[in-house]
Each structure stands twice: as structure tokens, then as C-alpha cells.
């Protein structure tokens, strides 16, 4: 086996068009989103308008990060100290962090082997915890049955905030991820679907909610300079009742995101071609389970996951080490200590410990891989071959 030499953390360069737009903002000196002259619309406001249109949302707020978007959504919904917030047992640290950031308490819900929220456990946790909201994490781009989810939430009157850090551009039965609940939260951090280094987008159709979010983001009394905000009269009382918790996006970041948004659909096709090539190759293997993707789901294959459900920790460790020796980086969510971006609920000791037997059993066999667009289709075939080779050999050795 030839080793693979590509970098799993290397994103594509920022396109010349975006660099040109950024240089223009730099030359203007007007980087702050409210530093506009006359009727000029700054890049941050332009981005809000363009992203609201892309998402099919009435309103959009550009802010500093995906984590900030989630915390702001919770605050704008009135979630505060001591409130219970449901979220997935399998997610990344900024999600429970956003909940803890508003003083609320995360209540974890089990996931299924397809890496989505377990709706039966959701119903049980709703009954047991009287939650203020579900902060649904569409972790690694896997969508649960959104219609079934909404039926459960509607039945119990639990509002929904969607963490769409991995589902920007994804949809369920043609409806965009992020448009099912009161708010969708997106990240434009380097490793997500658009890259401004850091950045976040919050979308909603609810005018009062969005007015509170805009005030929270630190808009002073300049909310009329937003690109996709509610009418001024909605702010009448809200502007005096809502604290300023600075988290604005600047025009520099927004200027490099605008051209990327125009190319997002093309990039989704490129990601899915890479993802599907790897998934199709590995789905056929014994000892591997590739999570099922329902027909209703339009996913964005910016990463790939598979499970080795029938083997112990030793075997998984061996697979991870042997693919690494051949240049392939697999993250194992079942590792005893968090490594890099892998994170599981046992490493969030600031919140009450929770028994998650089904999620733990799934994470114990879950392997995860980034798919950067700098990989060609040939690169992806090479990576899949290495994984297939190592898994095959390791399992054979175990059986011998
Ligand atoms: C990256 C990420 C976030 C938050 O994004 P930041 O912009 O880094 O704050 C939220 N949820 C998930 C699942 C993520 O991976």
C-alpha cells in the first residue's frame, strides 16, 4: 500500500475574487459593519441579505462564531440560569458550551447508530426534564427524520434551535436544514462549509426573536443598517430591554464570505462526489457499518463516518494507528481521552454527569474523517483503499 500524503486539515485557498473584495474593504478602512457612508450597504449587511435568501429565511444576523449564534439564540428565546436544554449526546464541545454559557443545564439525548437523535429517548427526556428548548445538533451532517421530530416537539410544546454547523446547504424533503425551528445557527469557521477563519450566521422567521438577537449582538441603535432584520418598529421596546453582548461580524470577513456563498452549491456537489466515492467503497465491507442516509436527506459530505460495531477498543486503536502510518487520519470518538477535535460527553465535567449507555456504545465503535476539497477523487479512492486494506487485515488477524 502506497501511503497517502495529503493533508486532512488543508482547506482550499480563498479565491482571488474574495481576496479582491477583502482588499477593497481594507483599502476603505471601514471594517466595522456600522461604519458606512450615506446609503452604502456594508458587506456584513449584504451577506445577511444574501444568506437569508439562500436559506429561505425572513431574517439573518451575521455574528462572530457558530457558538455565539447558538448562545444568542438561547438568550433571545429567554433561556437562562437553571433552565434545562436538551441536546444530542453526540456533538462537539461548543454546543454544551453555548448552553453552559447562558447558565442553563444541558440534558443529553441518546443517538441512534445512524448518528441522529433518538426520538424515543427525546420523548422520555422531555417528560423527565421539562426542557425550555431542544438545541438540535445536526452532528457531522446527519439529519434525523425532521417531520417526525417536529411532531414530537409540537406535541410537547418544546421549541427548536438547530445547530447547522455541519448542515449548511443540507435539506430534508427539500426544506433547508435550519428552517424547521425558531432559529438556525451556522458557522463560517475554517473547517465548515464556508471559510472566514471565524464567523457565524443566525437565521429566523420570527421578528421579535431576531430583534432581540440583533440587539444582543451589539447593534447599539444602528439596527436599521442590517441587511435582513425586522422593521424598526419591532425594536421599539426590545432595544431598551435587551443587553448588548458584542459579537458582530465585521465587513472584512463578510466580504470573503459573499463570493463563497455564490459557490456553495457547486462545492456541495464536489463534497458529495468525494464522500459518496468513499462511502460506496466501504459500505460493502464486512465489519463496517456506514450510517444510512434516507432519501429525504440532502446531505453535505464534508466528512465521513463509519462504525465498527462488533470489535473491541484494542482493534479500533489498531485500525487508527495502522491507517495513520499510511497517512490517513481517522478520529475515534470512543477514545478514553479527548484528542484534537474529538470530544464526548465524559469530557464535559462542568455539567452533571449523565448515563448515556446507547450513545457510549455507538461512540465506542465510531470512526470519523474530514474530507477537505483539496482532495481529488483519486485521493479519496486512495484513502478508501487504505481504510479497506487496514480494516480487512485487522479483522482477519482478529479472527485468526
Ligand atoms: C464548529 C461547530 C460549532 C460552532 O462553531 P464555531 O464557529 O467554531 O463556534 C457548533 N456545532 C458543531 C457541531 C460544530 O462542529
Short mmCIF file of C-alpha atoms and ligand atoms in Angstrom, two decimals:
data_model
loop_
_atom_site.label_atom_id
_atom_site.label_comp_id
_atom_site.label_asym_id
_atom_site.label_seq_id
_atom_site.Cartn_x
_atom_site.Cartn_y
_atom_site.Cartn_z
CA UNK A 1 0.00 0.00 0.00
CA UNK A 2 1.37 3.39 -1.04
CA UNK A 3 1.00 5.84 1.84
CA UNK A 4 -1.30 8.82 1.34
CA UNK A 5 0.41 12.20 1.65
CA UNK A 6 -2.48 14.71 1.51
CA UNK A 7 -3.37 16.91 4.49
CA UNK A 8 -6.73 16.31 6.19
CA UNK A 9 -6.76 19.85 7.57
CA UNK A 10 -5.83 21.74 4.38
CA UNK A 11 -8.73 23.75 3.01
CA UNK A 12 -8.75 25.34 -0.42
CA UNK A 13 -7.25 28.82 -0.71
CA UNK A 14 -9.54 31.83 -0.59
CA UNK A 15 -10.46 32.61 -4.22
CA UNK A 16 -8.96 35.65 -5.93
CA UNK A 17 -12.40 37.27 -6.19
CA UNK A 18 -12.81 37.09 -2.41
CA UNK A 19 -9.27 38.34 -1.86
CA UNK A 20 -10.07 41.29 -4.13
CA UNK A 21 -13.22 42.07 -2.13
CA UNK A 22 -11.26 41.85 1.13
CA UNK A 23 -8.56 44.20 -0.18
CA UNK A 24 -11.24 46.69 -1.15
CA UNK A 25 -12.63 46.65 2.41
CA UNK A 26 -9.11 47.04 3.80
CA UNK A 27 -8.42 50.00 1.48
CA UNK A 28 -11.68 51.66 2.56
CA UNK A 29 -10.68 51.46 6.23
CA UNK A 30 -14.35 50.83 7.02
CA UNK A 31 -14.11 47.36 8.54
CA UNK A 32 -16.71 47.84 11.25
CA UNK A 33 -20.14 46.82 10.00
CA UNK A 34 -21.79 50.11 11.01
CA UNK A 35 -19.02 52.24 9.51
CA UNK A 36 -20.96 53.05 6.34
CA UNK A 37 -21.36 56.32 4.48
CA UNK A 38 -24.69 57.65 3.18
CA UNK A 39 -26.86 54.89 1.79
CA UNK A 40 -23.92 52.48 1.43
CA UNK A 41 -24.68 48.84 2.37
CA UNK A 42 -21.67 47.23 4.05
CA UNK A 43 -20.52 43.69 3.31
CA UNK A 44 -21.92 42.35 6.62
CA UNK A 45 -25.41 43.63 5.72
CA UNK A 46 -25.03 42.31 2.15
CA UNK A 47 -24.10 38.90 3.50
CA UNK A 48 -27.15 38.84 5.79
CA UNK A 49 -29.39 39.61 2.85
CA UNK A 50 -27.77 37.00 0.61
CA UNK A 51 -27.72 34.29 3.28
CA UNK A 52 -31.36 34.90 4.28
CA UNK A 53 -32.29 34.47 0.60
CA UNK A 54 -30.18 31.31 0.26
CA UNK A 55 -31.70 29.86 3.40
CA UNK A 56 -35.24 30.96 2.57
CA UNK A 57 -35.42 32.74 5.95
CA UNK A 58 -37.02 36.11 6.64
CA UNK A 59 -34.10 37.27 8.79
CA UNK A 60 -30.38 36.69 9.21
CA UNK A 61 -27.78 38.03 11.64
CA UNK A 62 -24.04 37.81 10.91
CA UNK A 63 -22.00 37.34 14.08
CA UNK A 64 -18.64 36.23 15.42
CA UNK A 65 -18.99 32.44 15.53
CA UNK A 66 -21.34 29.49 15.39
CA UNK A 67 -21.03 29.16 19.16
CA UNK A 68 -22.04 32.81 19.56
CA UNK A 69 -25.02 32.25 17.25
CA UNK A 70 -26.21 29.35 19.45
CA UNK A 71 -25.76 31.25 22.74
CA UNK A 72 -27.52 34.26 21.24
CA UNK A 73 -30.40 32.10 20.01
CA UNK A 74 -30.79 30.64 23.51
CA UNK A 75 -30.74 34.12 25.10
CA UNK A 76 -33.14 35.57 22.53
CA UNK A 77 -35.52 32.75 23.41
CA UNK A 78 -35.28 33.68 27.09
CA UNK A 79 -33.24 30.67 28.20
CA UNK A 80 -31.29 31.45 31.35
CA UNK A 81 -29.92 30.26 34.67
CA UNK A 82 -31.10 26.84 35.77
CA UNK A 83 -33.15 26.12 32.65
CA UNK A 84 -32.81 22.68 31.08
CA UNK A 85 -31.77 22.50 27.44
CA UNK A 86 -31.92 19.24 25.51
CA UNK A 87 -29.16 18.40 23.07
CA UNK A 88 -27.59 15.39 21.35
CA UNK A 89 -25.38 13.05 23.36
CA UNK A 90 -23.01 13.12 20.38
CA UNK A 91 -21.93 16.62 19.43
CA UNK A 92 -18.94 18.92 19.69
CA UNK A 93 -17.91 20.97 22.69
CA UNK A 94 -19.27 24.39 21.53
CA UNK A 95 -22.84 23.04 21.81
CA UNK A 96 -22.90 22.19 25.55
CA UNK A 97 -20.60 25.22 25.91
CA UNK A 98 -23.25 27.56 24.48
CA UNK A 99 -25.82 26.06 26.89
CA UNK A 100 -23.48 26.45 29.86
CA UNK A 101 -22.67 29.98 28.66
CA UNK A 102 -26.21 31.16 29.36
CA UNK A 103 -26.22 29.41 32.75
CA UNK A 104 -28.51 26.64 31.58
CA UNK A 105 -28.03 22.90 32.05
CA UNK A 106 -27.53 20.52 29.12
CA UNK A 107 -29.69 17.38 29.18
CA UNK A 108 -28.27 14.85 26.73
CA UNK A 109 -30.41 12.74 24.44
CA UNK A 110 -29.23 9.38 23.10
CA UNK A 111 -28.37 8.93 19.44
CA UNK A 112 -29.00 6.02 17.06
CA UNK A 113 -26.37 4.05 15.07
CA UNK A 114 -27.23 6.38 12.17
CA UNK A 115 -25.78 9.15 14.37
CA UNK A 116 -29.03 11.08 14.73
CA UNK A 117 -31.19 11.95 17.72
CA UNK A 118 -33.13 9.02 19.16
CA UNK A 119 -36.71 10.31 19.14
CA UNK A 120 -37.93 7.82 21.77
CA UNK A 121 -35.26 8.96 24.19
CA UNK A 122 -36.10 12.55 23.28
CA UNK A 123 -39.68 11.99 24.36
CA UNK A 124 -38.53 10.35 27.60
CA UNK A 125 -36.13 13.22 28.38
CA UNK A 126 -38.82 15.81 27.64
CA UNK A 127 -41.07 14.12 30.18
CA UNK A 128 -38.27 13.84 32.74
CA UNK A 129 -36.70 17.29 32.48
CA UNK A 130 -39.33 19.86 31.38
CA UNK A 131 -36.85 21.49 28.97
CA UNK A 132 -37.03 25.09 27.73
CA UNK A 133 -35.82 24.13 24.24
CA UNK A 134 -34.11 21.47 22.13
CA UNK A 135 -30.77 22.63 20.72
CA UNK A 136 -30.55 20.01 17.98
CA UNK A 137 -27.04 19.34 16.75
CA UNK A 138 -27.02 18.00 13.20
CA UNK A 139 -23.70 16.45 14.08
CA UNK A 140 -21.43 15.54 11.17
CA UNK A 141 -24.26 16.46 8.83
CA UNK A 142 -26.68 13.65 9.75
CA UNK A 143 -30.31 14.75 9.84
CA UNK A 144 -32.91 12.87 11.86
CA UNK A 145 -36.42 12.46 10.42
CA UNK A 146 -37.27 16.15 10.71
CA UNK A 147 -41.02 15.69 10.27
CA UNK A 148 -41.15 13.04 13.00
CA UNK A 149 -39.02 15.27 15.22
CA UNK A 150 -41.32 18.27 14.72
CA UNK A 151 -44.33 16.09 15.55
CA UNK A 152 -42.75 15.14 18.90
CA UNK A 153 -41.74 18.73 19.70
CA UNK A 154 -45.13 20.15 18.70
CA UNK A 155 -46.91 17.55 20.81
CA UNK A 156 -44.95 18.66 23.88
CA UNK A 157 -44.66 22.35 23.01
CA UNK A 158 -40.86 22.33 23.01
CA UNK A 159 -39.26 24.93 20.71
CA UNK A 160 -36.33 24.02 18.45
CA UNK A 161 -33.00 25.70 17.73
CA UNK A 162 -30.90 23.96 15.06
CA UNK A 163 -27.11 23.76 15.18
CA UNK A 164 -26.32 23.62 11.46
CA UNK A 165 -22.53 23.90 11.68
CA UNK A 166 -22.35 20.69 9.58
CA UNK A 167 -25.59 21.10 7.60
CA UNK A 168 -25.15 24.44 5.87
CA UNK A 169 -26.75 23.71 2.49
CA UNK A 170 -28.39 20.47 3.62
CA UNK A 171 -32.14 19.84 3.42
CA UNK A 172 -34.85 17.40 4.48
CA UNK A 173 -37.56 16.75 1.86
CA UNK A 174 -36.48 19.91 0.09
CA UNK A 175 -36.67 22.09 3.20
CA UNK A 176 -33.38 23.66 4.29
CA UNK A 177 -31.75 22.48 7.49
CA UNK A 178 -32.08 25.40 9.91
CA UNK A 179 -35.61 26.31 8.83
CA UNK A 180 -37.56 23.84 10.98
CA UNK A 181 -37.43 25.57 14.35
CA UNK A 182 -37.28 29.12 15.60
CA UNK A 183 -33.63 29.52 14.58
CA UNK A 184 -30.81 28.03 12.55
CA UNK A 185 -27.21 28.52 13.70
CA UNK A 186 -24.33 28.31 11.21
CA UNK A 187 -20.57 28.59 11.47
CA UNK A 188 -18.14 30.04 8.93
CA UNK A 189 -15.11 28.86 10.84
CA UNK A 190 -12.32 27.46 8.63
CA UNK A 191 -13.36 23.80 8.92
CA UNK A 192 -17.02 24.29 7.98
CA UNK A 193 -18.71 24.88 4.60
CA UNK A 194 -17.62 28.49 4.14
CA UNK A 195 -14.35 29.84 5.47
CA UNK A 196 -13.81 33.24 7.06
CA UNK A 197 -11.49 31.98 9.78
CA UNK A 198 -14.17 32.64 12.38
CA UNK A 199 -17.79 33.68 11.92
CA UNK A 200 -21.42 32.75 12.46
CA UNK A 201 -24.87 33.22 10.94
CA UNK A 202 -28.20 33.07 12.75
CA UNK A 203 -31.45 32.78 10.77
CA UNK A 204 -35.09 33.01 11.84
CA UNK A 205 -38.56 33.93 10.61
CA UNK A 206 -39.60 35.38 13.97
CA UNK A 207 -39.36 39.20 14.07
CA UNK A 208 -39.21 39.67 17.87
CA UNK A 209 -36.71 36.85 18.27
CA UNK A 210 -34.48 38.37 15.59
CA UNK A 211 -34.80 41.88 17.02
CA UNK A 212 -33.57 40.54 20.38
CA UNK A 213 -30.73 38.66 18.68
CA UNK A 214 -29.65 41.77 16.77
CA UNK A 215 -29.67 43.87 19.96
CA UNK A 216 -27.74 41.15 21.81
CA UNK A 217 -25.11 41.05 19.05
CA UNK A 218 -24.20 44.65 19.89
CA UNK A 219 -26.04 46.77 17.35
CA UNK A 220 -26.34 49.86 19.62
CA UNK A 221 -29.21 51.77 17.99
CA UNK A 222 -27.97 51.06 14.47
CA UNK A 223 -30.21 48.06 13.79
CA UNK A 224 -31.64 49.76 10.72
CA UNK A 225 -28.32 49.13 8.98
CA UNK A 226 -28.91 45.37 8.93
CA UNK A 227 -29.36 43.53 5.67
CA UNK A 228 -32.09 41.13 6.75
CA UNK A 229 -33.54 42.41 10.03
CA UNK A 230 -37.14 43.09 11.07
CA UNK A 231 -38.76 46.52 10.63
CA UNK A 232 -37.69 49.32 13.01
CA UNK A 233 -40.97 49.32 14.94
CA UNK A 234 -40.32 45.74 16.15
CA UNK A 235 -37.33 47.14 18.11
CA UNK A 236 -39.41 49.78 19.93
CA UNK A 237 -39.24 48.16 23.39
CA UNK A 238 -36.76 45.38 22.63
CA UNK A 239 -33.93 47.87 22.07
CA UNK A 240 -34.28 49.17 25.62
CA UNK A 241 -34.90 45.81 27.26
CA UNK A 242 -32.04 43.83 25.70
CA UNK A 243 -28.39 43.95 26.81
CA UNK A 244 -25.52 44.44 24.36
CA UNK A 245 -23.28 41.35 24.28
CA UNK A 246 -20.92 42.34 21.49
CA UNK A 247 -20.48 39.67 18.85
CA UNK A 248 -20.78 41.44 15.49
CA UNK A 249 -19.29 40.18 12.26
CA UNK A 250 -17.03 42.69 10.50
CA UNK A 251 -17.06 43.70 6.83
CA UNK A 252 -13.73 42.02 6.14
CA UNK A 253 -14.98 38.54 6.99
CA UNK A 254 -18.32 39.19 5.30
CA UNK A 255 -16.58 40.32 2.11
CA UNK A 256 -14.79 36.99 1.71
CA UNK A 257 -17.96 35.02 2.51
CA UNK A 258 -20.15 36.63 -0.15
CA UNK A 259 -18.30 35.07 -3.13
CA UNK A 260 -18.09 31.75 -1.24
CA UNK A 261 -21.86 31.69 -0.81
CA UNK A 262 -22.23 32.02 -4.58
CA UNK A 263 -20.07 28.89 -4.95
CA UNK A 264 -21.60 26.86 -2.09
CA UNK A 265 -23.91 24.68 -4.22
CA UNK A 266 -21.04 23.73 -6.52
CA UNK A 267 -18.91 22.85 -3.50
CA UNK A 268 -21.69 20.69 -2.06
CA UNK A 269 -21.65 18.63 -5.26
CA UNK A 270 -17.86 18.38 -5.04
CA UNK A 271 -18.03 17.24 -1.39
CA UNK A 272 -20.71 14.68 -2.13
CA UNK A 273 -18.80 13.20 -5.06
CA UNK A 274 -15.83 12.67 -2.71
CA UNK A 275 -17.94 11.43 0.19
CA UNK A 276 -20.01 9.01 -1.90
CA UNK A 277 -16.95 7.51 -3.52
CA UNK A 278 -15.52 6.65 -0.10
CA UNK A 279 -18.87 5.57 1.36
CA UNK A 280 -19.72 3.29 -1.60
CA UNK A 281 -16.32 1.61 -1.37
CA UNK A 282 -16.51 0.94 2.37
CA UNK A 283 -20.23 0.16 2.70
CA UNK A 284 -19.62 -3.19 1.01
CA UNK A 285 -17.08 -4.33 3.60
CA UNK A 286 -17.75 -6.86 6.30
CA UNK A 287 -17.36 -5.48 9.82
CA UNK A 288 -18.15 -1.90 8.80
CA UNK A 289 -21.45 -0.08 9.16
CA UNK A 290 -21.89 3.13 7.18
CA UNK A 291 -24.78 5.18 8.64
CA UNK A 292 -27.91 5.08 6.49
CA UNK A 293 -28.84 8.19 4.53
CA UNK A 294 -32.60 8.38 3.95
CA UNK A 295 -33.86 9.53 0.53
CA UNK A 296 -35.41 12.60 2.17
CA UNK A 297 -31.99 13.81 3.29
CA UNK A 298 -29.91 16.11 1.14
CA UNK A 299 -26.59 15.97 2.96
CA UNK A 300 -23.27 17.74 2.59
CA UNK A 301 -20.48 15.14 2.63
CA UNK A 302 -17.76 17.31 4.14
CA UNK A 303 -16.87 14.43 6.45
CA UNK A 304 -17.34 10.67 6.54
CA UNK A 305 -18.22 8.35 9.44
CA UNK A 306 -18.34 4.61 9.82
CA UNK A 307 -18.83 2.20 12.70
CA UNK A 308 -17.01 -0.97 13.60
CA UNK A 309 -19.76 -2.22 15.88
CA UNK A 310 -18.51 -5.70 16.67
CA UNK A 311 -14.93 -5.15 17.75
CA UNK A 312 -13.25 -4.06 20.97
CA UNK A 313 -11.23 -0.95 21.75
CA UNK A 314 -7.95 -2.74 21.00
CA UNK A 315 -8.96 -3.44 17.41
CA UNK A 316 -10.18 0.11 16.84
CA UNK A 317 -6.96 1.50 18.25
CA UNK A 318 -5.02 -0.75 15.92
CA UNK A 319 -7.03 0.39 12.89
CA UNK A 320 -6.49 4.06 13.79
CA UNK A 321 -2.74 3.51 14.24
CA UNK A 322 -2.27 1.48 11.09
CA UNK A 323 -4.19 3.88 8.83
CA UNK A 324 -2.25 6.74 10.39
CA UNK A 325 1.01 5.01 9.47
CA UNK A 326 -0.29 5.09 5.89
CA UNK A 327 -1.16 8.80 6.11
CA UNK A 328 -4.90 8.58 6.87
CA UNK A 329 -6.34 10.48 9.84
CA UNK A 330 -9.32 8.80 11.46
CA UNK A 331 -10.76 10.31 14.62
CA UNK A 332 -12.09 7.89 17.18
CA UNK A 333 -14.89 9.25 19.36
CA UNK A 334 -14.61 6.38 21.80
CA UNK A 335 -11.07 7.19 22.94
CA UNK A 336 -10.68 7.46 26.70
CA UNK A 337 -9.08 10.91 26.46
CA UNK A 338 -10.24 13.63 24.03
CA UNK A 339 -7.77 14.15 21.18
CA UNK A 340 -7.86 17.16 18.86
CA UNK A 341 -11.45 17.96 17.93
CA UNK A 342 -12.89 14.68 19.16
CA UNK A 343 -14.97 15.22 22.20
CA UNK A 344 -17.55 13.22 24.06
CA UNK A 345 -19.81 13.95 26.96
CA UNK A 346 -17.48 12.44 29.55
CA UNK A 347 -15.04 15.27 28.93
CA UNK A 348 -17.65 17.95 29.79
CA UNK A 349 -17.27 17.75 33.56
CA UNK A 350 -18.76 21.23 34.15
CA UNK A 351 -22.21 19.71 33.65
CA UNK A 352 -23.95 16.97 35.63
CA UNK A 353 -22.69 13.52 34.57
CA UNK A 354 -25.29 11.65 32.55
CA UNK A 355 -25.78 7.99 31.80
CA UNK A 356 -25.73 7.51 28.04
CA UNK A 357 -25.34 3.76 27.53
CA UNK A 358 -26.55 3.63 23.93
CA UNK A 359 -24.59 6.66 22.79
CA UNK A 360 -21.45 5.39 24.54
CA UNK A 361 -21.79 2.01 22.83
CA UNK A 362 -22.06 3.72 19.44
CA UNK A 363 -19.16 6.13 20.05
CA UNK A 364 -17.01 3.18 21.14
CA UNK A 365 -17.03 1.94 17.54
CA UNK A 366 -17.30 5.26 15.65
CA UNK A 367 -14.59 6.50 13.32
CA UNK A 368 -14.69 9.89 11.67
CA UNK A 369 -12.78 11.53 8.88
CA UNK A 370 -12.65 15.00 7.40
CA UNK A 371 -12.95 15.34 3.61
CA UNK A 372 -11.29 18.59 2.53
CA UNK A 373 -11.97 19.80 -1.01
CA UNK A 374 -8.23 19.85 -1.61
CA UNK A 375 -8.55 16.04 -2.01
CA UNK A 376 -9.11 14.92 -5.59
CA UNK A 377 -11.39 11.97 -6.40
CA UNK A 378 -8.22 9.90 -6.88
CA UNK A 379 -7.08 10.94 -3.41
CA UNK A 380 -10.43 9.81 -1.99
CA UNK A 381 -10.16 6.44 -3.75
CA UNK A 382 -6.66 6.06 -2.31
CA UNK A 383 -7.86 6.92 1.21
CA UNK A 384 -10.77 4.45 0.89
CA UNK A 385 -8.37 1.74 -0.31
CA UNK A 386 -6.12 2.28 2.69
CA UNK A 387 -9.03 2.07 5.12
CA UNK A 388 -10.43 -1.04 3.40
CA UNK A 389 -7.00 -2.68 3.38
CA UNK A 390 -6.28 -1.96 7.05
CA UNK A 391 -9.77 -2.89 8.28
CA UNK A 392 -9.67 -6.11 6.25
CA UNK A 393 -6.27 -7.11 7.57
CA UNK A 394 -7.02 -6.17 11.16
CA UNK A 395 -10.29 -8.11 11.22
CA UNK A 396 -8.66 -11.13 9.59
CA UNK A 397 -5.90 -11.09 12.17
CA UNK A 398 -8.51 -10.89 14.95
CA UNK A 399 -10.33 -13.88 13.50
CA UNK A 400 -7.17 -15.95 13.10
C1 LIG B 1 -17.84 24.09 14.81
C2 LIG B 1 -19.10 23.70 15.46
C3 LIG B 1 -19.90 24.63 16.12
C4 LIG B 1 -19.54 26.03 16.44
O1 LIG B 1 -18.85 26.75 15.54
P1 LIG B 1 -17.76 27.85 15.94
O2 LIG B 1 -17.93 28.83 14.84
O3 LIG B 1 -16.44 27.18 15.98
O4 LIG B 1 -18.16 28.44 17.27
C5 LIG B 1 -21.12 24.18 16.60
N1 LIG B 1 -21.51 22.92 16.49
C6 LIG B 1 -20.76 22.00 15.90
C7 LIG B 1 -21.27 20.60 15.82
C8 LIG B 1 -19.52 22.35 15.38
O5 LIG B 1 -18.75 21.43 14.80
#
